[in-house]
């Protein structure tokens, strides 16, 4: 092994896996210069186990504990890339589903010199996805892969498994500061935001030994939101949430009017419910990267709630006028008025609600920051 490497292992309550993972990794990397860097978000004593194991290993083993798991597993990997002692970094999970014995093959493939990223794929010839377990998990994994490749056909056409968490990356070939991970699909973030050459080696995805899967409905929602942000930028993700809110608004209104409530009162109730719901979703999925520099959450909520109510106070009479003057259905009038109001809401939230604290009007952030603009940061696949 000619190249010096850092093996980055993000962990979350993986105490029972640490000793075996380190032992197998050290054996796989024997004869080369290497280190193992754990980035830990655990609430148990995983860090204590890392320190215990590190005291008797043949290669350096370090651990960084994060008090706040910003960006999820992807954020842990970015921190590892920044703190790694070597430029060639290999990312692998701490649950032993990624076999450490594959490390030499990843390194050897990179040493041929024609790839900046080498991914361990479950779906390339010779790979095995058996560790996914159920047919449902396999179906979800394949469906997510197909969706992702369809959205980035040029960037990902050489990748059979852009969702894998086991890969080598030469950090000299990427701008780590441009990465904005959310959740655990960090390779997707790297491939989409960087101009890199990718190669693959087959991987037999192992069964989980200890711990529980990090996959959940919440992680799934985070993945979809992150995918939308990568492909379309903030405005389209804002529109997606707005569309969801519009459907909810119309649904609430339909139920209430069917129950005999006057359509104006039904529209008011639907508007208030969706204003609150939209704010929560926008906080989590659209403007999460701006919250740290913006005003407090209650100030943001008050500004958002007040603006949306003013907007609704204007929109609902206009909607009523459309119903009475044009003799169209109240549901259709509501839908038309919501589309018209979308642009005003987006501009207000981007330029006012999430403006940096103390920022002058002239210094307010652009409507769609360049780090999240598909055309500028990513390039159109």
Short mmCIF file of C-alpha atoms in Angstrom, two decimals:
data_model
loop_
_atom_site.label_atom_id
_atom_site.label_comp_id
_atom_site.label_asym_id
_atom_site.label_seq_id
_atom_site.Cartn_x
_atom_site.Cartn_y
_atom_site.Cartn_z
CA UNK A 1 0.00 0.00 0.00
CA UNK A 2 1.82 3.11 -1.26
CA UNK A 3 -0.75 5.72 -0.27
CA UNK A 4 -1.22 7.05 3.24
CA UNK A 5 -4.91 6.96 4.15
CA UNK A 6 -7.32 8.09 6.83
CA UNK A 7 -10.27 5.81 7.49
CA UNK A 8 -13.19 7.96 8.68
CA UNK A 9 -15.82 6.15 10.73
CA UNK A 10 -18.91 8.12 11.82
CA UNK A 11 -20.45 6.45 14.86
CA UNK A 12 -23.68 6.65 16.81
CA UNK A 13 -23.90 4.29 19.80
CA UNK A 14 -21.56 1.75 18.15
CA UNK A 15 -19.59 0.76 21.28
CA UNK A 16 -19.93 -2.98 20.72
CA UNK A 17 -18.49 -2.73 17.20
CA UNK A 18 -15.40 -0.62 17.88
CA UNK A 19 -12.89 -3.29 18.93
CA UNK A 20 -13.67 -5.67 16.05
CA UNK A 21 -13.81 -2.87 13.50
CA UNK A 22 -10.39 -1.54 14.56
CA UNK A 23 -8.84 -5.02 14.65
CA UNK A 24 -10.06 -5.91 11.15
CA UNK A 25 -9.16 -2.47 9.76
CA UNK A 26 -5.62 -2.60 11.17
CA UNK A 27 -5.16 -6.07 9.71
CA UNK A 28 -6.41 -4.92 6.31
CA UNK A 29 -4.08 -1.90 6.29
CA UNK A 30 -1.01 -3.74 7.57
CA UNK A 31 2.21 -2.51 6.01
CA UNK A 32 0.95 0.95 5.07
CA UNK A 33 0.74 4.37 6.64
CA UNK A 34 -2.77 4.94 7.93
CA UNK A 35 -4.95 6.23 10.73
CA UNK A 36 -8.50 5.54 11.89
CA UNK A 37 -10.56 8.61 12.74
CA UNK A 38 -13.88 8.15 14.53
CA UNK A 39 -16.34 11.04 14.47
CA UNK A 40 -18.76 10.21 17.24
CA UNK A 41 -22.30 11.42 17.91
CA UNK A 42 -23.04 8.81 20.55
CA UNK A 43 -25.02 9.14 23.72
CA UNK A 44 -23.42 6.01 25.23
CA UNK A 45 -19.76 5.34 26.09
CA UNK A 46 -18.58 4.73 22.52
CA UNK A 47 -15.86 7.39 22.93
CA UNK A 48 -14.52 5.67 26.03
CA UNK A 49 -14.32 2.40 24.08
CA UNK A 50 -12.51 4.16 21.22
CA UNK A 51 -9.94 5.55 23.66
CA UNK A 52 -9.50 2.14 25.29
CA UNK A 53 -8.91 0.39 21.97
CA UNK A 54 -6.64 3.17 20.68
CA UNK A 55 -4.19 2.60 23.52
CA UNK A 56 -3.04 -0.74 22.08
CA UNK A 57 -3.29 -0.43 18.30
CA UNK A 58 -0.46 -0.52 15.76
CA UNK A 59 -1.71 2.53 13.86
CA UNK A 60 -3.02 5.84 15.19
CA UNK A 61 -6.69 5.77 16.26
CA UNK A 62 -8.38 9.07 17.09
CA UNK A 63 -11.85 10.07 18.12
CA UNK A 64 -13.75 13.36 17.85
CA UNK A 65 -16.98 13.65 19.82
CA UNK A 66 -19.60 16.10 18.55
CA UNK A 67 -21.98 17.65 21.05
CA UNK A 68 -24.33 18.64 18.22
CA UNK A 69 -24.75 16.33 15.22
CA UNK A 70 -25.05 19.12 12.66
CA UNK A 71 -25.77 17.68 9.22
CA UNK A 72 -26.29 14.18 10.60
CA UNK A 73 -23.94 11.42 9.51
CA UNK A 74 -22.96 13.48 6.46
CA UNK A 75 -21.89 16.34 8.70
CA UNK A 76 -19.73 13.92 10.70
CA UNK A 77 -18.01 12.81 7.50
CA UNK A 78 -17.33 16.41 6.45
CA UNK A 79 -15.73 17.08 9.85
CA UNK A 80 -13.64 13.94 9.38
CA UNK A 81 -12.49 15.11 5.95
CA UNK A 82 -11.42 18.44 7.45
CA UNK A 83 -9.58 16.82 10.37
CA UNK A 84 -7.99 13.86 8.54
CA UNK A 85 -4.21 13.57 8.69
CA UNK A 86 -4.04 12.29 5.08
CA UNK A 87 -5.59 13.49 1.83
CA UNK A 88 -6.79 10.07 0.75
CA UNK A 89 -9.79 9.33 2.95
CA UNK A 90 -11.99 6.26 3.14
CA UNK A 91 -15.45 6.57 4.66
CA UNK A 92 -17.08 3.51 6.17
CA UNK A 93 -19.90 2.83 8.63
CA UNK A 94 -19.27 1.69 12.16
CA UNK A 95 -21.80 -1.16 12.13
CA UNK A 96 -19.53 -3.71 10.33
CA UNK A 97 -21.84 -3.96 7.33
CA UNK A 98 -18.99 -2.46 5.34
CA UNK A 99 -16.23 -5.12 5.33
CA UNK A 100 -12.82 -3.64 6.30
CA UNK A 101 -11.20 -6.40 4.21
CA UNK A 102 -12.21 -4.40 1.12
CA UNK A 103 -9.95 -1.47 2.06
CA UNK A 104 -6.88 -2.66 0.10
CA UNK A 105 -8.99 -3.06 -3.03
CA UNK A 106 -10.35 0.49 -2.75
CA UNK A 107 -6.84 1.83 -2.31
CA UNK A 108 -5.38 -0.25 -5.15
CA UNK A 109 -8.10 0.96 -7.50
CA UNK A 110 -7.35 4.58 -6.61
CA UNK A 111 -3.62 4.07 -7.10
CA UNK A 112 -4.21 3.34 -10.79
CA UNK A 113 -4.62 7.11 -11.09
CA UNK A 114 -7.79 7.47 -13.15
CA UNK A 115 -10.33 8.04 -10.34
CA UNK A 116 -10.80 10.63 -7.60
CA UNK A 117 -13.57 8.64 -5.89
CA UNK A 118 -13.73 4.86 -5.57
CA UNK A 119 -17.07 3.57 -4.34
CA UNK A 120 -17.86 0.16 -2.92
CA UNK A 121 -20.99 -0.83 -4.82
CA UNK A 122 -23.65 -3.37 -3.89
CA UNK A 123 -24.98 -3.40 -7.45
CA UNK A 124 -21.93 -3.63 -9.72
CA UNK A 125 -20.97 -7.08 -11.02
CA UNK A 126 -19.85 -9.23 -8.09
CA UNK A 127 -21.55 -7.06 -5.47
CA UNK A 128 -24.10 -8.35 -2.99
CA UNK A 129 -26.92 -6.48 -1.24
CA UNK A 130 -27.87 -9.32 1.11
CA UNK A 131 -27.15 -7.24 4.23
CA UNK A 132 -30.12 -5.01 3.44
CA UNK A 133 -32.28 -7.79 4.82
CA UNK A 134 -35.92 -7.50 3.83
CA UNK A 135 -37.27 -7.13 0.32
CA UNK A 136 -38.83 -3.84 1.42
CA UNK A 137 -35.44 -2.37 2.37
CA UNK A 138 -33.95 -3.59 -0.89
CA UNK A 139 -36.84 -2.08 -2.85
CA UNK A 140 -36.51 1.26 -1.04
CA UNK A 141 -32.75 1.26 -1.68
CA UNK A 142 -33.11 0.51 -5.38
CA UNK A 143 -35.95 2.96 -5.80
CA UNK A 144 -33.92 5.74 -4.16
CA UNK A 145 -30.96 4.90 -6.40
CA UNK A 146 -33.05 5.03 -9.58
CA UNK A 147 -34.68 8.30 -8.52
CA UNK A 148 -31.31 9.87 -7.78
CA UNK A 149 -29.75 8.74 -11.06
CA UNK A 150 -32.77 10.02 -12.97
CA UNK A 151 -32.39 13.47 -11.40
CA UNK A 152 -28.65 13.67 -12.10
CA UNK A 153 -28.17 11.60 -15.27
CA UNK A 154 -24.83 13.11 -16.31
CA UNK A 155 -23.20 13.36 -12.90
CA UNK A 156 -24.17 9.84 -11.84
CA UNK A 157 -24.22 7.86 -15.06
CA UNK A 158 -21.00 6.04 -14.11
CA UNK A 159 -22.25 5.21 -10.62
CA UNK A 160 -24.32 2.10 -9.90
CA UNK A 161 -24.61 2.85 -6.18
CA UNK A 162 -24.47 6.61 -5.43
CA UNK A 163 -26.16 5.92 -2.09
CA UNK A 164 -23.35 3.73 -0.72
CA UNK A 165 -21.72 4.85 2.50
CA UNK A 166 -18.43 3.04 1.80
CA UNK A 167 -16.07 4.92 -0.49
CA UNK A 168 -12.63 6.43 -0.96
CA UNK A 169 -12.25 10.10 -1.84
CA UNK A 170 -9.18 12.21 -2.55
CA UNK A 171 -10.01 15.41 -0.69
CA UNK A 172 -7.59 17.37 -2.87
CA UNK A 173 -10.10 16.91 -5.69
CA UNK A 174 -13.11 18.35 -3.86
CA UNK A 175 -13.94 21.59 -2.08
CA UNK A 176 -14.95 20.32 1.34
CA UNK A 177 -16.23 23.76 2.36
CA UNK A 178 -18.89 23.62 -0.37
CA UNK A 179 -20.45 20.44 0.95
CA UNK A 180 -23.83 20.95 2.64
CA UNK A 181 -24.83 17.46 3.79
CA UNK A 182 -28.18 16.62 5.35
CA UNK A 183 -28.66 13.07 6.57
CA UNK A 184 -26.52 10.10 5.65
CA UNK A 185 -26.11 10.17 1.84
CA UNK A 186 -22.78 12.01 1.81
CA UNK A 187 -21.41 10.36 -1.36
CA UNK A 188 -24.33 11.79 -3.33
CA UNK A 189 -23.44 15.24 -2.01
CA UNK A 190 -19.81 14.82 -3.11
CA UNK A 191 -20.62 13.49 -6.57
CA UNK A 192 -23.20 16.17 -7.32
CA UNK A 193 -21.28 19.17 -5.98
CA UNK A 194 -17.82 18.17 -7.29
CA UNK A 195 -16.29 17.51 -10.68
CA UNK A 196 -14.75 14.14 -9.90
CA UNK A 197 -13.98 10.90 -11.70
CA UNK A 198 -15.56 7.83 -10.11
CA UNK A 199 -14.66 4.15 -10.20
CA UNK A 200 -16.29 1.24 -8.37
CA UNK A 201 -15.37 -2.05 -6.80
CA UNK A 202 -17.95 -4.71 -5.86
CA UNK A 203 -18.95 -5.04 -2.21
CA UNK A 204 -20.75 -7.75 -0.32
CA UNK A 205 -22.91 -5.76 2.05
CA UNK A 206 -22.77 -7.54 5.40
CA UNK A 207 -25.40 -8.09 8.05
CA UNK A 208 -25.59 -5.75 11.01
CA UNK A 209 -23.76 -7.16 14.02
CA UNK A 210 -24.77 -4.74 16.76
CA UNK A 211 -26.87 -1.59 17.06
CA UNK A 212 -29.88 -0.55 15.05
CA UNK A 213 -30.39 0.88 11.58
CA UNK A 214 -30.27 4.68 11.23
CA UNK A 215 -32.89 4.51 8.45
CA UNK A 216 -36.28 5.96 9.40
CA UNK A 217 -39.19 7.89 7.95
CA UNK A 218 -37.53 11.07 9.18
CA UNK A 219 -34.29 10.18 7.40
CA UNK A 220 -36.31 9.40 4.30
CA UNK A 221 -37.96 12.81 4.41
CA UNK A 222 -34.56 14.43 4.94
CA UNK A 223 -33.19 12.57 1.93
CA UNK A 224 -36.05 13.68 -0.36
CA UNK A 225 -35.67 17.28 0.80
CA UNK A 226 -31.91 17.20 0.31
CA UNK A 227 -32.32 15.68 -3.14
CA UNK A 228 -34.73 18.47 -4.09
CA UNK A 229 -32.34 21.09 -2.76
CA UNK A 230 -29.41 19.66 -4.73
CA UNK A 231 -31.38 19.43 -7.95
CA UNK A 232 -33.51 22.53 -7.83
CA UNK A 233 -32.28 24.86 -5.09
CA UNK A 234 -34.18 26.59 -2.30
CA UNK A 235 -36.96 28.14 -4.32
CA UNK A 236 -38.21 24.86 -5.73
CA UNK A 237 -38.02 23.17 -2.34
CA UNK A 238 -39.98 26.11 -0.90
CA UNK A 239 -42.48 25.58 -3.71
CA UNK A 240 -42.69 21.86 -2.92
CA UNK A 241 -43.57 22.63 0.68
CA UNK A 242 -45.95 25.33 -0.49
CA UNK A 243 -47.64 22.81 -2.78
CA UNK A 244 -48.01 20.41 0.13
CA UNK A 245 -49.49 23.23 2.21
CA UNK A 246 -51.84 24.22 -0.61
CA UNK A 247 -53.13 20.66 -0.91
CA UNK A 248 -53.60 20.53 2.87
CA UNK A 249 -55.33 23.92 2.78
CA UNK A 250 -57.72 22.81 0.06
CA UNK A 251 -58.32 19.50 1.83
CA UNK A 252 -59.16 21.21 5.12
CA UNK A 253 -61.44 23.64 3.33
CA UNK A 254 -63.22 20.84 1.45
CA UNK A 255 -63.86 18.90 4.67
CA UNK A 256 -65.18 21.95 6.51
CA UNK A 257 -67.42 23.16 3.67
CA UNK A 258 -68.78 19.64 3.24
CA UNK A 259 -69.67 19.80 6.90
CA UNK A 260 -71.72 22.94 6.32
CA UNK A 261 -69.25 25.64 7.31
CA UNK A 262 -69.31 28.84 5.19
CA UNK A 263 -66.42 28.79 2.73
CA UNK A 264 -64.86 32.02 4.06
CA UNK A 265 -64.52 30.62 7.59
CA UNK A 266 -63.27 27.32 6.17
CA UNK A 267 -60.64 29.22 4.19
CA UNK A 268 -59.48 31.10 7.30
CA UNK A 269 -59.07 27.90 9.32
CA UNK A 270 -57.27 26.15 6.46
CA UNK A 271 -54.92 29.11 6.03
CA UNK A 272 -53.97 29.27 9.74
CA UNK A 273 -53.25 25.54 9.95
CA UNK A 274 -51.08 25.51 6.85
CA UNK A 275 -49.20 28.71 7.82
CA UNK A 276 -47.95 26.97 10.96
CA UNK A 277 -47.24 23.69 9.18
CA UNK A 278 -45.37 25.38 6.34
CA UNK A 279 -43.20 27.34 8.78
CA UNK A 280 -42.11 24.17 10.56
CA UNK A 281 -41.25 22.42 7.29
CA UNK A 282 -39.38 25.46 5.94
CA UNK A 283 -37.34 25.68 9.14
CA UNK A 284 -36.34 22.04 8.85
CA UNK A 285 -35.82 21.59 5.11
CA UNK A 286 -35.42 24.93 3.30
CA UNK A 287 -33.68 27.48 5.50
CA UNK A 288 -31.87 25.23 7.98
CA UNK A 289 -28.46 26.52 6.83
CA UNK A 290 -29.50 30.15 7.50
CA UNK A 291 -30.97 29.70 10.97
CA UNK A 292 -27.68 30.05 12.89
CA UNK A 293 -27.13 33.62 11.62
CA UNK A 294 -30.77 34.67 11.63
CA UNK A 295 -32.83 36.01 14.50
CA UNK A 296 -34.32 33.71 17.14
CA UNK A 297 -36.89 31.09 16.23
CA UNK A 298 -39.79 32.91 17.90
CA UNK A 299 -38.90 36.14 16.09
CA UNK A 300 -38.76 34.21 12.81
CA UNK A 301 -42.08 32.57 13.56
CA UNK A 302 -43.70 35.88 14.48
CA UNK A 303 -42.46 37.53 11.27
CA UNK A 304 -43.53 34.58 9.14
CA UNK A 305 -46.90 34.22 10.87
CA UNK A 306 -47.66 37.95 10.65
CA UNK A 307 -46.72 38.20 6.96
CA UNK A 308 -48.68 35.12 6.01
CA UNK A 309 -51.73 36.36 7.87
CA UNK A 310 -51.51 39.73 6.15
CA UNK A 311 -51.14 37.91 2.87
CA UNK A 312 -54.11 35.70 3.74
CA UNK A 313 -56.14 38.75 4.79
CA UNK A 314 -55.59 40.17 1.33
CA UNK A 315 -55.87 36.87 -0.52
CA UNK A 316 -59.10 35.61 1.01
CA UNK A 317 -61.19 38.70 0.09
CA UNK A 318 -59.73 38.50 -3.41
CA UNK A 319 -60.68 34.82 -3.48
CA UNK A 320 -64.20 35.73 -2.32
CA UNK A 321 -64.44 38.38 -5.03
CA UNK A 322 -63.41 35.79 -7.63
CA UNK A 323 -66.12 33.42 -6.40
CA UNK A 324 -68.85 36.04 -6.34
CA UNK A 325 -67.87 37.91 -9.52
CA UNK A 326 -66.55 35.13 -11.75
CA UNK A 327 -68.87 32.42 -10.38
CA UNK A 328 -66.07 29.85 -10.07
CA UNK A 329 -65.80 27.27 -7.31
CA UNK A 330 -64.30 28.38 -4.01
CA UNK A 331 -61.72 25.56 -4.17
CA UNK A 332 -60.50 26.67 -7.62
CA UNK A 333 -60.35 30.30 -6.51
CA UNK A 334 -58.30 29.28 -3.47
CA UNK A 335 -55.86 27.34 -5.65
CA UNK A 336 -55.36 30.28 -8.04
CA UNK A 337 -54.81 32.76 -5.21
CA UNK A 338 -52.25 30.46 -3.53
CA UNK A 339 -50.16 30.25 -6.69
CA UNK A 340 -50.12 34.04 -7.04
CA UNK A 341 -49.12 34.48 -3.37
CA UNK A 342 -46.20 32.04 -3.58
CA UNK A 343 -43.60 34.44 -4.94
CA UNK A 344 -44.31 37.15 -2.36
CA UNK A 345 -43.96 34.61 0.46
CA UNK A 346 -40.67 33.25 -0.82
CA UNK A 347 -39.08 36.68 -1.25
CA UNK A 348 -40.19 37.79 2.20
CA UNK A 349 -38.85 34.67 3.92
CA UNK A 350 -35.52 34.63 2.06
CA UNK A 351 -34.82 38.36 2.41
CA UNK A 352 -36.44 39.23 5.73
CA UNK A 353 -37.29 36.28 7.98
CA UNK A 354 -33.90 34.58 7.56
CA UNK A 355 -31.75 37.69 7.02
CA UNK A 356 -28.60 37.71 9.19
CA UNK A 357 -29.02 39.49 12.52
CA UNK A 358 -28.16 43.15 12.21
CA UNK A 359 -27.70 42.93 8.45
CA UNK A 360 -28.40 46.06 6.50
CA UNK A 361 -31.01 45.88 3.81
CA UNK A 362 -28.34 46.11 1.13
CA UNK A 363 -26.49 43.19 2.70
CA UNK A 364 -29.47 40.84 2.83
CA UNK A 365 -28.74 37.39 1.39
CA UNK A 366 -29.60 36.61 -2.17
CA UNK A 367 -32.94 34.94 -2.76
CA UNK A 368 -31.15 31.68 -3.52
CA UNK A 369 -27.60 31.54 -2.05
CA UNK A 370 -24.98 30.38 -4.51
CA UNK A 371 -24.04 27.38 -2.39
CA UNK A 372 -27.49 25.95 -3.02
CA UNK A 373 -28.02 27.04 -6.60
CA UNK A 374 -27.96 24.07 -8.93
CA UNK A 375 -26.73 26.06 -11.90
CA UNK A 376 -23.76 27.65 -10.10
CA UNK A 377 -22.62 25.13 -7.52
CA UNK A 378 -23.52 21.90 -9.21
CA UNK A 379 -23.65 22.53 -12.90
CA UNK A 380 -26.61 21.24 -14.85
CA UNK A 381 -26.16 17.49 -15.37
#
